[in-house]
Amino acid sequence: MVDFFEAFRTAVRLILDLDADLVEIVLLSLRVSLTALVPAVLIGMPLGAFVAIRAFPLRRVVVVFMSALMALPPVVVGLAVYVVLSRAGPLGNLGLLFTPTAMVIAQAILIAPIIASLTRQTVADLWEEYEEQLRSLGASRLGAIPTLLWEGRYRLVTTTLAGLGRAIAEVGAVIIVGGNIAHATRVMTTAIALETSKGDLVLAMGLGLVLIALSLFINAVAFWIQDLAQRVEA
Amino acid sequence: METPARTLLPIELEDVGYAVRKARPLVGVSGVFSQGPLTVVIGPNGAGKSVLLRLCHGLLEPSSGKIRLGLETREDRIRAQAMVFQRPVLLRRSAAANVDYALKLRGVSAADRPGRVRAALEAAGLGSVASRAARVLSGGEQQRLAIARAWALRPEVLFLDEPTASLDPQAVQHIEGLVRSIHRSGTKVIMTTHDLGQAKRLADEIWFLHRGRLVECAAAEEFFRSPATSEAQTFLEGKLLL
Ligand SMILES: Nc1ncnc2c1ncn2[C@@H]1O[C@H](COP(=O)(O)OP(=O)(O)O)[C@@H](O)[C@H]1O
Ligand SMILES: [Mg+2]
């Protein structure tokens, strides 16, 4: 294990020197996950809010189903997206397989249920508190959705960060639909998985450190926002 | 002020009952809320005061009996009234934005809103805290803001559910003054309280509820001078009503 310390030191060097390969991989990771976040939030939040305040048949079933989807195994999502995008699949002619777009789709599918579920909980809590007042003022249930999303803004930012954290740390789906192609679809997690299995620990460790730092950062921001919310809105 | 051609008042209750599962918070209440007197609904805790207000305001549907209102459509009925809840529900935004939000929901134009927001806040003595976050205001200020928000809507009828519960005497005095000026402006005030002193100070007309029944309904002066029922006598003597 003499190599270990040597590898570690080289890994830190890579980061400090802003090694071109490392930077490229980190930036692609961020680009893919942040892009995936957009549709996941745009679909997940209104959907979660709708399920929270709208009574409809089988609502409980939908709620349970949404929670269950939170625990979707990434490899299964990756497999499903792969099948759909593969040449013989229904969307095969788009030629998206092994592109960052395919990775964005897989991650969006993975985190949309998380965002929808957490949003549903937030909005349901708020609706309980606000329902009579909003009805008294003349708001309809659907009309109340934007209001409730805004009232829950701090918690929803935290929810969004939870989605980002999950997306950026996920490996199973992107490795299947992205393929870890150098300079094309190689992101932090896939690079770590493959470099490690090849025995090249230096890049893997460098990326691992960046990933840990990012996760800590995302969590710290989420914590800070909660704290801020408590102070500004009592 | 956009006075509707027809009015919500009088609100006529005919044998109104409300039941949830086994509980019957309100039983066979008949009476009329009409234009004019400031009506105070009194009674011990759990008498059904809040349920009565929610029924009249349209937040609950009676399980039996009928509530007749002067206006036909849901839209018109909502516009003609406002309610302030016992625990003020304020939005997580500034005091001014809370009033603005309510006006916007009622379709008041963007050009008219700022003036009405300012007027309502000033009437409630909240001009200086207009831009503060509503939820960090003091308890009394929050309740005044809830009243200002309701009043800004210029309702024909304003329901107030225990507007001074758990406030200090100064805040109570402030809010009672506000309620009086709302009444004088021509808005019909229907409020609940379990504070007898407050009822004496404010009421023109008393509805006395006990165990979900309307036990007595009389002019305030008469009610306090010579209550007709033994329940009301017991309540006025400050004894425990069992
Ligand atoms: N939604 C409800 N479900 C069950 N019981 C209720 C409900 N609303 C009110 N009650 C009951 O009805 C009674 C009257 O309640 P309320 O009108 O709040 O009394 P008050 O406002 O006079 O103190 C209470 O015993 C209360 O527990
Ligand atoms: Mg009550």
Short mmCIF file of C-alpha atoms and ligand atoms in Angstrom, two decimals:
data_model
loop_
_atom_site.label_atom_id
_atom_site.label_comp_id
_atom_site.label_asym_id
_atom_site.label_seq_id
_atom_site.Cartn_x
_atom_site.Cartn_y
_atom_site.Cartn_z
CA MET A 1 0.00 0.00 0.00
CA VAL A 2 2.95 2.31 -0.46
CA ASP A 3 1.27 3.21 -3.72
CA PHE A 4 -1.77 4.44 -1.89
CA PHE A 5 -0.17 7.55 -0.43
CA GLU A 6 1.63 8.24 -3.63
CA ALA A 7 -1.64 7.91 -5.57
CA PHE A 8 -3.41 10.13 -3.08
CA ARG A 9 -0.77 12.81 -3.36
CA THR A 10 -0.92 12.69 -7.16
CA ALA A 11 -4.72 12.88 -6.99
CA VAL A 12 -4.56 16.06 -4.92
CA ARG A 13 -2.03 17.42 -7.42
CA LEU A 14 -4.46 16.74 -10.26
CA ILE A 15 -7.08 18.81 -8.52
CA LEU A 16 -4.79 21.66 -7.58
CA ASP A 17 -3.34 21.80 -11.08
CA LEU A 18 -6.83 21.75 -12.58
CA ASP A 19 -5.89 18.78 -14.72
CA ALA A 20 -7.65 19.09 -18.09
CA ASP A 21 -9.17 15.58 -18.09
CA LEU A 22 -10.39 15.92 -14.53
CA VAL A 23 -11.92 19.33 -15.15
CA GLU A 24 -13.65 18.11 -18.29
CA ILE A 25 -15.17 15.16 -16.43
CA VAL A 26 -16.33 17.29 -13.51
CA LEU A 27 -17.90 19.87 -15.79
CA LEU A 28 -19.74 17.21 -17.78
CA SER A 29 -21.06 15.72 -14.54
CA LEU A 30 -22.38 19.08 -13.47
CA ARG A 31 -23.83 19.82 -16.87
CA VAL A 32 -25.66 16.50 -17.11
CA SER A 33 -27.05 16.56 -13.58
CA LEU A 34 -28.04 20.22 -13.58
CA THR A 35 -29.76 19.76 -16.94
CA ALA A 36 -31.59 16.68 -15.65
CA LEU A 37 -32.75 18.74 -12.71
CA VAL A 38 -34.70 21.14 -14.95
CA PRO A 39 -37.33 18.73 -16.33
CA ALA A 40 -37.39 16.83 -13.03
CA VAL A 41 -38.33 20.03 -11.16
CA LEU A 42 -40.69 21.35 -13.84
CA ILE A 43 -42.61 18.07 -13.86
CA GLY A 44 -42.08 16.82 -10.32
CA MET A 45 -43.07 19.95 -8.40
CA PRO A 46 -46.44 20.70 -10.03
CA LEU A 47 -47.23 16.99 -10.03
CA GLY A 48 -46.37 16.62 -6.35
CA ALA A 49 -48.42 19.73 -5.52
CA PHE A 50 -51.37 18.48 -7.55
CA VAL A 51 -51.39 15.12 -5.80
CA ALA A 52 -51.09 16.90 -2.45
CA ILE A 53 -54.19 19.04 -2.73
CA ARG A 54 -56.41 17.47 -5.33
CA ALA A 55 -58.69 14.64 -4.27
CA PHE A 56 -59.12 12.02 -6.99
CA PRO A 57 -59.79 8.29 -7.11
CA LEU A 58 -56.82 6.12 -6.16
CA ARG A 59 -54.91 9.08 -4.78
CA ARG A 60 -53.46 6.98 -1.97
CA VAL A 61 -52.27 4.44 -4.51
CA VAL A 62 -50.58 7.21 -6.48
CA VAL A 63 -48.92 8.55 -3.33
CA VAL A 64 -47.55 5.13 -2.42
CA PHE A 65 -46.45 4.57 -6.01
CA MET A 66 -44.65 7.91 -6.07
CA SER A 67 -42.79 7.04 -2.87
CA ALA A 68 -41.88 3.66 -4.27
CA LEU A 69 -40.46 5.30 -7.39
CA MET A 70 -38.09 7.26 -5.13
CA ALA A 71 -36.26 4.02 -4.54
CA LEU A 72 -35.96 3.07 -8.22
CA PRO A 73 -32.68 1.20 -8.71
CA PRO A 74 -30.57 3.32 -11.07
CA VAL A 75 -29.43 0.32 -13.10
CA VAL A 76 -33.03 -0.56 -13.87
CA VAL A 77 -33.77 2.99 -15.00
CA GLY A 78 -30.61 2.85 -17.09
CA LEU A 79 -31.69 -0.43 -18.63
CA ALA A 80 -35.16 0.91 -19.45
CA VAL A 81 -33.78 4.06 -21.06
CA TYR A 82 -31.23 1.94 -22.92
CA VAL A 83 -33.94 -0.28 -24.35
CA VAL A 84 -36.02 2.69 -25.46
CA LEU A 85 -33.09 4.53 -27.03
CA SER A 86 -31.24 1.55 -28.51
CA ARG A 87 -31.28 1.24 -32.27
CA ALA A 88 -34.11 -1.30 -32.25
CA GLY A 89 -36.05 0.62 -29.61
CA PRO A 90 -39.01 2.96 -30.11
CA LEU A 91 -36.83 6.10 -30.04
CA GLY A 92 -33.79 4.43 -31.60
CA ASN A 93 -33.80 6.61 -34.70
CA LEU A 94 -33.00 9.69 -32.59
CA GLY A 95 -29.50 8.32 -32.11
CA LEU A 96 -29.34 9.45 -28.51
CA LEU A 97 -27.79 6.39 -26.93
CA PHE A 98 -24.28 7.01 -25.55
CA THR A 99 -24.76 10.78 -25.60
CA PRO A 100 -25.02 13.19 -22.66
CA THR A 101 -28.68 13.66 -23.60
CA ALA A 102 -29.37 10.00 -22.84
CA MET A 103 -27.71 10.49 -19.45
CA VAL A 104 -29.84 13.56 -18.80
CA ILE A 105 -32.99 11.58 -19.58
CA ALA A 106 -32.01 8.73 -17.27
CA GLN A 107 -31.15 11.04 -14.39
CA ALA A 108 -34.31 13.10 -14.86
CA ILE A 109 -36.39 9.92 -14.62
CA LEU A 110 -34.46 8.93 -11.53
CA ILE A 111 -34.91 12.17 -9.61
CA ALA A 112 -38.34 13.38 -10.77
CA PRO A 113 -40.10 10.98 -8.35
CA ILE A 114 -37.90 12.19 -5.50
CA ILE A 115 -38.79 15.78 -6.21
CA ALA A 116 -42.47 14.94 -6.69
CA SER A 117 -42.66 13.00 -3.42
CA LEU A 118 -40.86 15.56 -1.31
CA THR A 119 -42.91 18.36 -2.88
CA ARG A 120 -46.12 16.48 -2.19
CA GLN A 121 -45.22 16.26 1.49
CA THR A 122 -44.29 19.93 1.70
CA VAL A 123 -47.41 21.11 -0.08
CA ALA A 124 -49.70 18.77 1.86
CA ASP A 125 -48.38 20.22 5.14
CA LEU A 126 -48.88 23.76 3.87
CA TRP A 127 -52.34 23.02 2.51
CA GLU A 128 -53.41 21.78 5.90
CA GLU A 129 -52.40 25.10 7.38
CA TYR A 130 -53.63 27.38 4.57
CA GLU A 131 -56.69 25.65 3.17
CA GLU A 132 -59.41 27.54 5.01
CA GLN A 133 -57.73 30.90 4.62
CA LEU A 134 -57.15 30.45 0.90
CA ARG A 135 -60.67 29.17 0.30
CA SER A 136 -62.01 32.09 2.31
CA LEU A 137 -60.10 34.50 0.10
CA GLY A 138 -61.59 32.81 -2.95
CA ALA A 139 -58.68 30.74 -4.26
CA SER A 140 -59.51 27.54 -6.10
CA ARG A 141 -57.58 24.38 -5.35
CA LEU A 142 -55.66 24.54 -8.60
CA GLY A 143 -55.17 28.26 -8.20
CA ALA A 144 -53.64 27.62 -4.79
CA ILE A 145 -50.81 25.50 -6.24
CA PRO A 146 -48.50 28.37 -7.28
CA THR A 147 -49.16 30.08 -3.94
CA LEU A 148 -48.30 26.95 -1.97
CA LEU A 149 -45.16 26.28 -4.02
CA TRP A 150 -44.03 29.82 -3.31
CA GLU A 151 -44.88 29.52 0.39
CA GLY A 152 -42.77 26.36 0.51
CA ARG A 153 -39.91 27.88 -1.42
CA TYR A 154 -37.18 27.26 1.13
CA ARG A 155 -38.05 23.62 1.61
CA LEU A 156 -38.40 23.21 -2.14
CA VAL A 157 -34.91 24.56 -2.76
CA THR A 158 -33.68 21.92 -0.33
CA THR A 159 -35.73 19.35 -2.21
CA THR A 160 -34.12 20.42 -5.47
CA LEU A 161 -30.67 20.09 -3.90
CA ALA A 162 -31.56 16.60 -2.70
CA GLY A 163 -32.41 15.73 -6.30
CA LEU A 164 -29.14 17.19 -7.55
CA GLY A 165 -27.17 15.29 -4.93
CA ARG A 166 -28.80 12.04 -5.93
CA ALA A 167 -28.24 12.67 -9.65
CA ILE A 168 -24.61 13.61 -9.38
CA ALA A 169 -23.70 10.64 -7.21
CA GLU A 170 -25.58 8.08 -9.29
CA VAL A 171 -23.59 5.65 -11.43
CA GLY A 172 -25.81 2.74 -12.45
CA ALA A 173 -27.99 4.54 -14.97
CA VAL A 174 -25.43 6.78 -16.65
CA ILE A 175 -22.92 4.01 -17.13
CA ILE A 176 -25.48 2.01 -19.09
CA VAL A 177 -26.88 4.79 -21.28
CA GLY A 178 -23.71 6.89 -21.47
CA GLY A 179 -21.09 4.21 -21.78
CA ASN A 180 -18.26 6.17 -20.14
CA ILE A 181 -16.80 7.30 -23.44
CA ALA A 182 -13.74 9.49 -22.92
CA HIS A 183 -14.31 13.15 -23.83
CA ALA A 184 -17.95 12.40 -24.58
CA THR A 185 -19.95 10.76 -21.83
CA ARG A 186 -17.44 10.23 -19.05
CA VAL A 187 -18.70 11.66 -15.78
CA MET A 188 -17.26 11.49 -12.27
CA THR A 189 -19.02 8.35 -11.09
CA THR A 190 -18.48 6.32 -14.26
CA ALA A 191 -14.85 7.37 -14.44
CA ILE A 192 -14.30 6.36 -10.81
CA ALA A 193 -15.96 2.98 -11.39
CA LEU A 194 -13.96 2.18 -14.50
CA GLU A 195 -10.59 3.67 -13.56
CA THR A 196 -10.72 1.79 -10.28
CA SER A 197 -11.48 -1.49 -11.98
CA LYS A 198 -8.57 -0.84 -14.35
CA GLY A 199 -6.38 -0.27 -11.31
CA ASP A 200 -5.67 3.38 -12.12
CA LEU A 201 -6.36 4.86 -8.73
CA VAL A 202 -5.01 8.37 -9.25
CA LEU A 203 -7.75 9.83 -11.43
CA ALA A 204 -10.37 7.83 -9.52
CA MET A 205 -9.21 9.25 -6.22
CA GLY A 206 -9.00 12.78 -7.56
CA LEU A 207 -12.54 12.55 -8.84
CA GLY A 208 -13.65 10.90 -5.61
CA LEU A 209 -12.35 13.85 -3.64
CA VAL A 210 -14.16 16.30 -5.91
CA LEU A 211 -17.37 14.28 -5.62
CA ILE A 212 -17.17 14.24 -1.84
CA ALA A 213 -16.49 17.97 -1.77
CA LEU A 214 -19.47 18.61 -4.05
CA SER A 215 -21.78 16.46 -1.94
CA LEU A 216 -20.67 18.21 1.21
CA PHE A 217 -21.16 21.55 -0.48
CA ILE A 218 -24.66 20.71 -1.67
CA ASN A 219 -25.62 19.50 1.80
CA ALA A 220 -24.10 22.54 3.45
CA VAL A 221 -26.08 24.84 1.18
CA ALA A 222 -29.27 22.90 1.93
CA PHE A 223 -28.60 23.16 5.65
CA TRP A 224 -27.84 26.86 5.41
CA ILE A 225 -31.09 27.50 3.53
CA GLN A 226 -33.12 25.69 6.19
CA ASP A 227 -31.41 27.74 8.83
CA LEU A 228 -32.01 30.96 6.94
CA ALA A 229 -35.68 30.06 6.45
CA GLN A 230 -36.15 29.56 10.17
CA ARG A 231 -34.70 32.96 10.90
CA VAL A 232 -36.46 35.03 8.24
CA GLU A 233 -39.92 33.56 8.45
CA ALA A 234 -40.14 32.37 12.03
CA MET B 1 -66.52 51.17 -3.50
CA GLU B 2 -68.19 48.60 -5.71
CA THR B 3 -71.45 48.03 -3.85
CA PRO B 4 -73.23 44.97 -5.17
CA ALA B 5 -76.70 45.53 -6.52
CA ARG B 6 -78.02 42.92 -4.13
CA THR B 7 -76.72 42.14 -0.69
CA LEU B 8 -75.56 39.02 1.09
CA LEU B 9 -77.52 39.99 4.18
CA PRO B 10 -79.71 38.90 5.74
CA ILE B 11 -78.18 35.50 6.47
CA GLU B 12 -81.01 33.26 7.59
CA LEU B 13 -80.37 30.03 9.43
CA GLU B 14 -83.17 27.53 9.53
CA ASP B 15 -82.75 24.62 11.91
CA VAL B 16 -79.06 24.35 11.00
CA GLY B 17 -77.17 21.35 12.28
CA TYR B 18 -73.65 20.14 11.74
CA ALA B 19 -72.43 16.63 12.51
CA VAL B 20 -69.10 14.92 12.05
CA ARG B 21 -69.00 11.23 12.77
CA LYS B 22 -70.46 10.99 16.27
CA ALA B 23 -69.92 14.60 17.27
CA ARG B 24 -72.68 17.16 16.77
CA PRO B 25 -70.99 20.55 17.17
CA LEU B 26 -74.15 22.39 16.13
CA VAL B 27 -77.79 21.40 16.63
CA GLY B 28 -80.97 23.03 15.32
CA VAL B 29 -79.81 26.64 15.15
CA SER B 30 -82.32 29.10 13.73
CA GLY B 31 -81.82 32.84 13.52
CA VAL B 32 -81.08 35.79 11.29
CA PHE B 33 -77.98 37.94 10.91
CA SER B 34 -79.21 41.24 9.54
CA GLN B 35 -77.70 44.55 8.54
CA GLY B 36 -77.09 46.90 11.45
CA PRO B 37 -76.07 45.51 14.81
CA LEU B 38 -72.56 44.37 15.66
CA THR B 39 -73.23 40.73 16.50
CA VAL B 40 -71.14 38.89 19.06
CA VAL B 41 -71.46 35.12 19.39
CA ILE B 42 -70.54 34.03 22.90
CA GLY B 43 -70.43 30.78 24.77
CA PRO B 44 -67.95 28.58 26.58
CA ASN B 45 -65.15 26.77 24.79
CA GLY B 46 -66.47 24.05 22.51
CA ALA B 47 -69.94 25.60 22.32
CA GLY B 48 -69.83 25.58 18.53
CA LYS B 49 -68.98 29.24 17.84
CA SER B 50 -66.26 28.55 15.32
CA VAL B 51 -68.36 25.92 13.56
CA LEU B 52 -71.23 28.42 13.30
CA LEU B 53 -68.97 31.00 11.66
CA ARG B 54 -67.49 28.48 9.24
CA LEU B 55 -70.97 27.36 8.22
CA CYS B 56 -72.16 30.92 7.59
CA HIS B 57 -68.95 31.73 5.73
CA GLY B 58 -69.41 28.73 3.47
CA LEU B 59 -66.34 26.77 4.57
CA LEU B 60 -68.56 23.99 5.92
CA GLU B 61 -71.86 22.66 4.61
CA PRO B 62 -74.69 22.16 7.10
CA SER B 63 -75.56 18.50 7.66
CA SER B 64 -79.16 19.47 8.23
CA GLY B 65 -81.28 22.57 7.87
CA LYS B 66 -80.65 25.49 5.56
CA ILE B 67 -78.61 28.68 5.41
CA ARG B 68 -80.15 31.27 3.12
CA LEU B 69 -78.03 34.07 1.73
CA GLY B 70 -79.04 37.05 -0.36
CA LEU B 71 -76.64 36.35 -3.21
CA GLU B 72 -76.93 33.44 -5.60
CA THR B 73 -73.58 32.55 -7.11
CA ARG B 74 -70.58 31.18 -5.24
CA GLU B 75 -68.46 33.91 -6.78
CA ASP B 76 -70.72 36.72 -5.52
CA ARG B 77 -70.95 35.16 -2.08
CA ILE B 78 -67.20 34.88 -1.71
CA ARG B 79 -66.76 38.48 -2.78
CA ALA B 80 -69.29 39.77 -0.29
CA GLN B 81 -67.56 38.39 2.79
CA ALA B 82 -64.26 37.83 4.53
CA MET B 83 -63.17 35.93 7.61
CA VAL B 84 -60.38 36.33 10.12
CA PHE B 85 -59.43 33.09 11.79
CA GLN B 86 -58.55 32.59 15.40
CA ARG B 87 -55.00 31.73 14.48
CA PRO B 88 -54.05 34.22 11.75
CA VAL B 89 -52.82 32.47 8.63
CA LEU B 90 -50.31 34.83 7.11
CA LEU B 91 -48.35 34.19 3.97
CA ARG B 92 -44.57 34.04 4.09
CA ARG B 93 -44.09 37.46 2.56
CA SER B 94 -44.27 41.06 3.68
CA ALA B 95 -47.25 42.55 5.49
CA ALA B 96 -48.08 44.64 2.42
CA ALA B 97 -47.75 41.64 0.11
CA ASN B 98 -50.24 39.75 2.26
CA VAL B 99 -52.88 42.40 1.68
CA ASP B 100 -51.92 42.71 -1.97
CA TYR B 101 -52.30 38.96 -2.46
CA ALA B 102 -55.87 38.99 -1.16
CA LEU B 103 -56.82 41.95 -3.35
CA LYS B 104 -55.30 40.28 -6.40
CA LEU B 105 -57.30 37.12 -5.76
CA ARG B 106 -60.44 39.21 -5.74
CA GLY B 107 -59.51 40.70 -9.07
CA VAL B 108 -58.61 44.22 -7.93
CA SER B 109 -56.52 45.82 -10.68
CA ALA B 110 -52.78 46.30 -10.25
CA ALA B 111 -53.29 50.06 -10.50
CA ASP B 112 -55.72 50.16 -7.58
CA ARG B 113 -53.96 47.73 -5.29
CA PRO B 114 -51.08 49.79 -3.85
CA GLY B 115 -53.43 52.51 -2.63
CA ARG B 116 -55.81 50.07 -1.04
CA VAL B 117 -52.96 48.14 0.57
CA ARG B 118 -51.58 51.30 2.10
CA ALA B 119 -54.97 52.49 3.30
CA ALA B 120 -55.77 49.15 4.94
CA LEU B 121 -52.39 48.92 6.67
CA GLU B 122 -52.61 52.46 7.92
CA ALA B 123 -56.12 51.98 9.24
CA ALA B 124 -54.76 49.05 11.25
CA GLY B 125 -51.79 51.06 12.49
CA LEU B 126 -49.38 48.91 10.49
CA GLY B 127 -48.07 51.55 8.10
CA SER B 128 -44.60 51.42 9.61
CA VAL B 129 -44.22 47.64 9.30
CA ALA B 130 -45.62 47.31 5.76
CA SER B 131 -42.42 45.90 4.34
CA ARG B 132 -41.60 43.60 7.27
CA ALA B 133 -42.07 39.83 6.90
CA ALA B 134 -45.57 39.08 8.15
CA ARG B 135 -44.53 36.07 10.17
CA VAL B 136 -42.04 37.92 12.31
CA LEU B 137 -44.57 40.51 13.49
CA SER B 138 -45.83 40.34 17.08
CA GLY B 139 -48.97 38.36 17.85
CA GLY B 140 -51.10 41.48 18.05
CA GLU B 141 -49.64 42.89 14.84
CA GLN B 142 -50.25 39.60 13.05
CA GLN B 143 -53.88 39.59 14.11
CA ARG B 144 -54.26 43.22 13.04
CA LEU B 145 -52.69 42.38 9.70
CA ALA B 146 -55.16 39.53 9.23
CA ILE B 147 -57.98 41.98 9.97
CA ALA B 148 -56.50 44.62 7.67
CA ARG B 149 -56.23 42.05 4.90
CA ALA B 150 -59.87 41.09 5.34
CA TRP B 151 -61.02 44.68 5.59
CA ALA B 152 -59.10 45.71 2.47
CA LEU B 153 -61.51 43.48 0.55
CA ARG B 154 -64.35 45.79 1.61
CA PRO B 155 -66.65 42.94 2.49
CA GLU B 156 -70.30 43.42 3.25
CA VAL B 157 -69.93 40.91 6.09
CA LEU B 158 -66.79 40.30 8.15
CA PHE B 159 -66.51 37.21 10.34
CA LEU B 160 -64.00 37.40 13.18
CA ASP B 161 -63.28 34.24 15.15
CA GLU B 162 -61.92 35.13 18.61
CA PRO B 163 -59.76 37.93 17.22
CA THR B 164 -58.14 38.68 20.56
CA ALA B 165 -57.61 35.24 22.05
CA SER B 166 -54.23 35.06 23.79
CA LEU B 167 -53.26 38.71 23.26
CA ASP B 168 -52.13 41.18 25.90
CA PRO B 169 -54.56 43.93 27.05
CA GLN B 170 -53.01 46.64 24.93
CA ALA B 171 -53.26 44.57 21.79
CA VAL B 172 -56.83 43.68 22.72
CA GLN B 173 -57.72 47.34 23.06
CA HIS B 174 -56.15 48.13 19.72
CA ILE B 175 -58.09 45.37 17.97
CA GLU B 176 -61.37 46.29 19.62
CA GLY B 177 -60.91 49.84 18.32
CA LEU B 178 -60.29 48.44 14.86
CA VAL B 179 -63.41 46.28 15.04
CA ARG B 180 -65.49 49.29 16.07
CA SER B 181 -64.28 51.37 13.16
CA ILE B 182 -64.97 48.51 10.74
CA HIS B 183 -68.49 48.31 12.13
CA ARG B 184 -68.95 52.07 11.82
CA SER B 185 -67.80 51.95 8.19
CA GLY B 186 -70.92 49.93 7.46
CA THR B 187 -69.49 46.42 7.33
CA LYS B 188 -71.58 43.87 9.20
CA VAL B 189 -69.33 42.40 11.89
CA ILE B 190 -70.10 38.94 13.24
CA MET B 191 -67.51 37.92 15.80
CA THR B 192 -67.05 35.27 18.44
CA THR B 193 -65.44 35.57 21.82
CA HIS B 194 -65.41 33.70 25.07
CA ASP B 195 -64.45 36.92 26.86
CA LEU B 196 -67.57 38.37 28.47
CA GLY B 197 -65.99 41.76 29.04
CA GLN B 198 -65.23 42.04 25.34
CA ALA B 199 -68.78 41.06 24.44
CA LYS B 200 -70.10 43.79 26.76
CA ARG B 201 -67.77 46.38 25.28
CA LEU B 202 -68.53 45.63 21.63
CA ALA B 203 -71.85 43.92 21.13
CA ASP B 204 -75.12 45.39 19.94
CA GLU B 205 -76.58 41.93 19.68
CA ILE B 206 -75.66 38.68 21.42
CA TRP B 207 -75.98 35.12 20.22
CA PHE B 208 -75.37 32.83 23.17
CA LEU B 209 -74.37 29.30 22.25
CA HIS B 210 -74.08 26.36 24.60
CA ARG B 211 -73.38 22.77 23.60
CA GLY B 212 -74.08 23.47 19.97
CA ARG B 213 -77.47 25.06 20.59
CA LEU B 214 -78.48 28.69 20.25
CA VAL B 215 -79.72 29.22 23.78
CA GLU B 216 -80.39 32.91 23.58
CA CYS B 217 -80.40 35.63 20.96
CA ALA B 218 -81.08 39.15 22.17
CA ALA B 219 -80.08 42.80 22.12
CA ALA B 220 -76.85 43.06 24.10
CA GLU B 221 -78.19 45.45 26.69
CA GLU B 222 -81.16 43.23 27.41
CA PHE B 223 -79.06 40.08 27.48
CA PHE B 224 -76.65 41.44 30.04
CA ARG B 225 -79.36 43.12 32.13
CA SER B 226 -81.78 40.22 32.32
CA PRO B 227 -80.75 36.98 30.66
CA ALA B 228 -83.77 34.85 29.88
CA THR B 229 -82.28 31.43 30.50
CA SER B 230 -80.58 29.83 33.47
CA GLU B 231 -77.62 28.81 31.29
CA ALA B 232 -77.02 32.43 30.34
CA GLN B 233 -77.35 33.51 33.97
CA THR B 234 -74.80 30.94 35.04
CA PHE B 235 -72.46 31.99 32.23
CA LEU B 236 -72.83 35.68 33.10
CA GLU B 237 -72.11 35.02 36.74
CA GLY B 238 -68.83 33.58 35.59
CA LYS B 239 -69.63 30.16 36.95
CA LEU B 240 -68.61 26.99 35.15
CA LEU B 241 -71.24 25.94 32.66
CA LEU B 242 -71.42 22.16 32.69
N1 LIG C 1 -64.19 19.06 12.08
C1 LIG C 1 -64.57 18.64 13.29
N2 LIG C 1 -64.55 17.34 13.59
C2 LIG C 1 -64.93 16.89 14.80
N3 LIG C 1 -65.33 17.67 15.80
C3 LIG C 1 -65.36 18.98 15.57
C4 LIG C 1 -64.98 19.54 14.32
N4 LIG C 1 -65.09 20.87 14.41
C5 LIG C 1 -65.54 21.12 15.65
N5 LIG C 1 -65.69 20.00 16.34
C6 LIG C 1 -66.18 19.91 17.71
O1 LIG C 1 -67.30 20.73 17.83
C7 LIG C 1 -67.32 21.39 19.07
C8 LIG C 1 -67.45 22.87 18.86
O2 LIG C 1 -66.28 23.36 18.31
P1 LIG C 1 -65.99 24.91 18.08
O3 LIG C 1 -67.02 25.45 17.15
O4 LIG C 1 -64.58 25.00 17.66
O5 LIG C 1 -66.19 25.51 19.52
P2 LIG C 1 -65.88 26.99 20.01
O6 LIG C 1 -65.38 27.76 18.83
O7 LIG C 1 -67.19 27.50 20.52
O8 LIG C 1 -64.90 26.88 21.10
C9 LIG C 1 -66.07 21.00 19.80
O9 LIG C 1 -66.36 20.02 20.74
C10 LIG C 1 -65.18 20.45 18.71
O10 LIG C 1 -64.34 19.45 19.22
MG MG C 2 -63.51 28.56 18.44
#
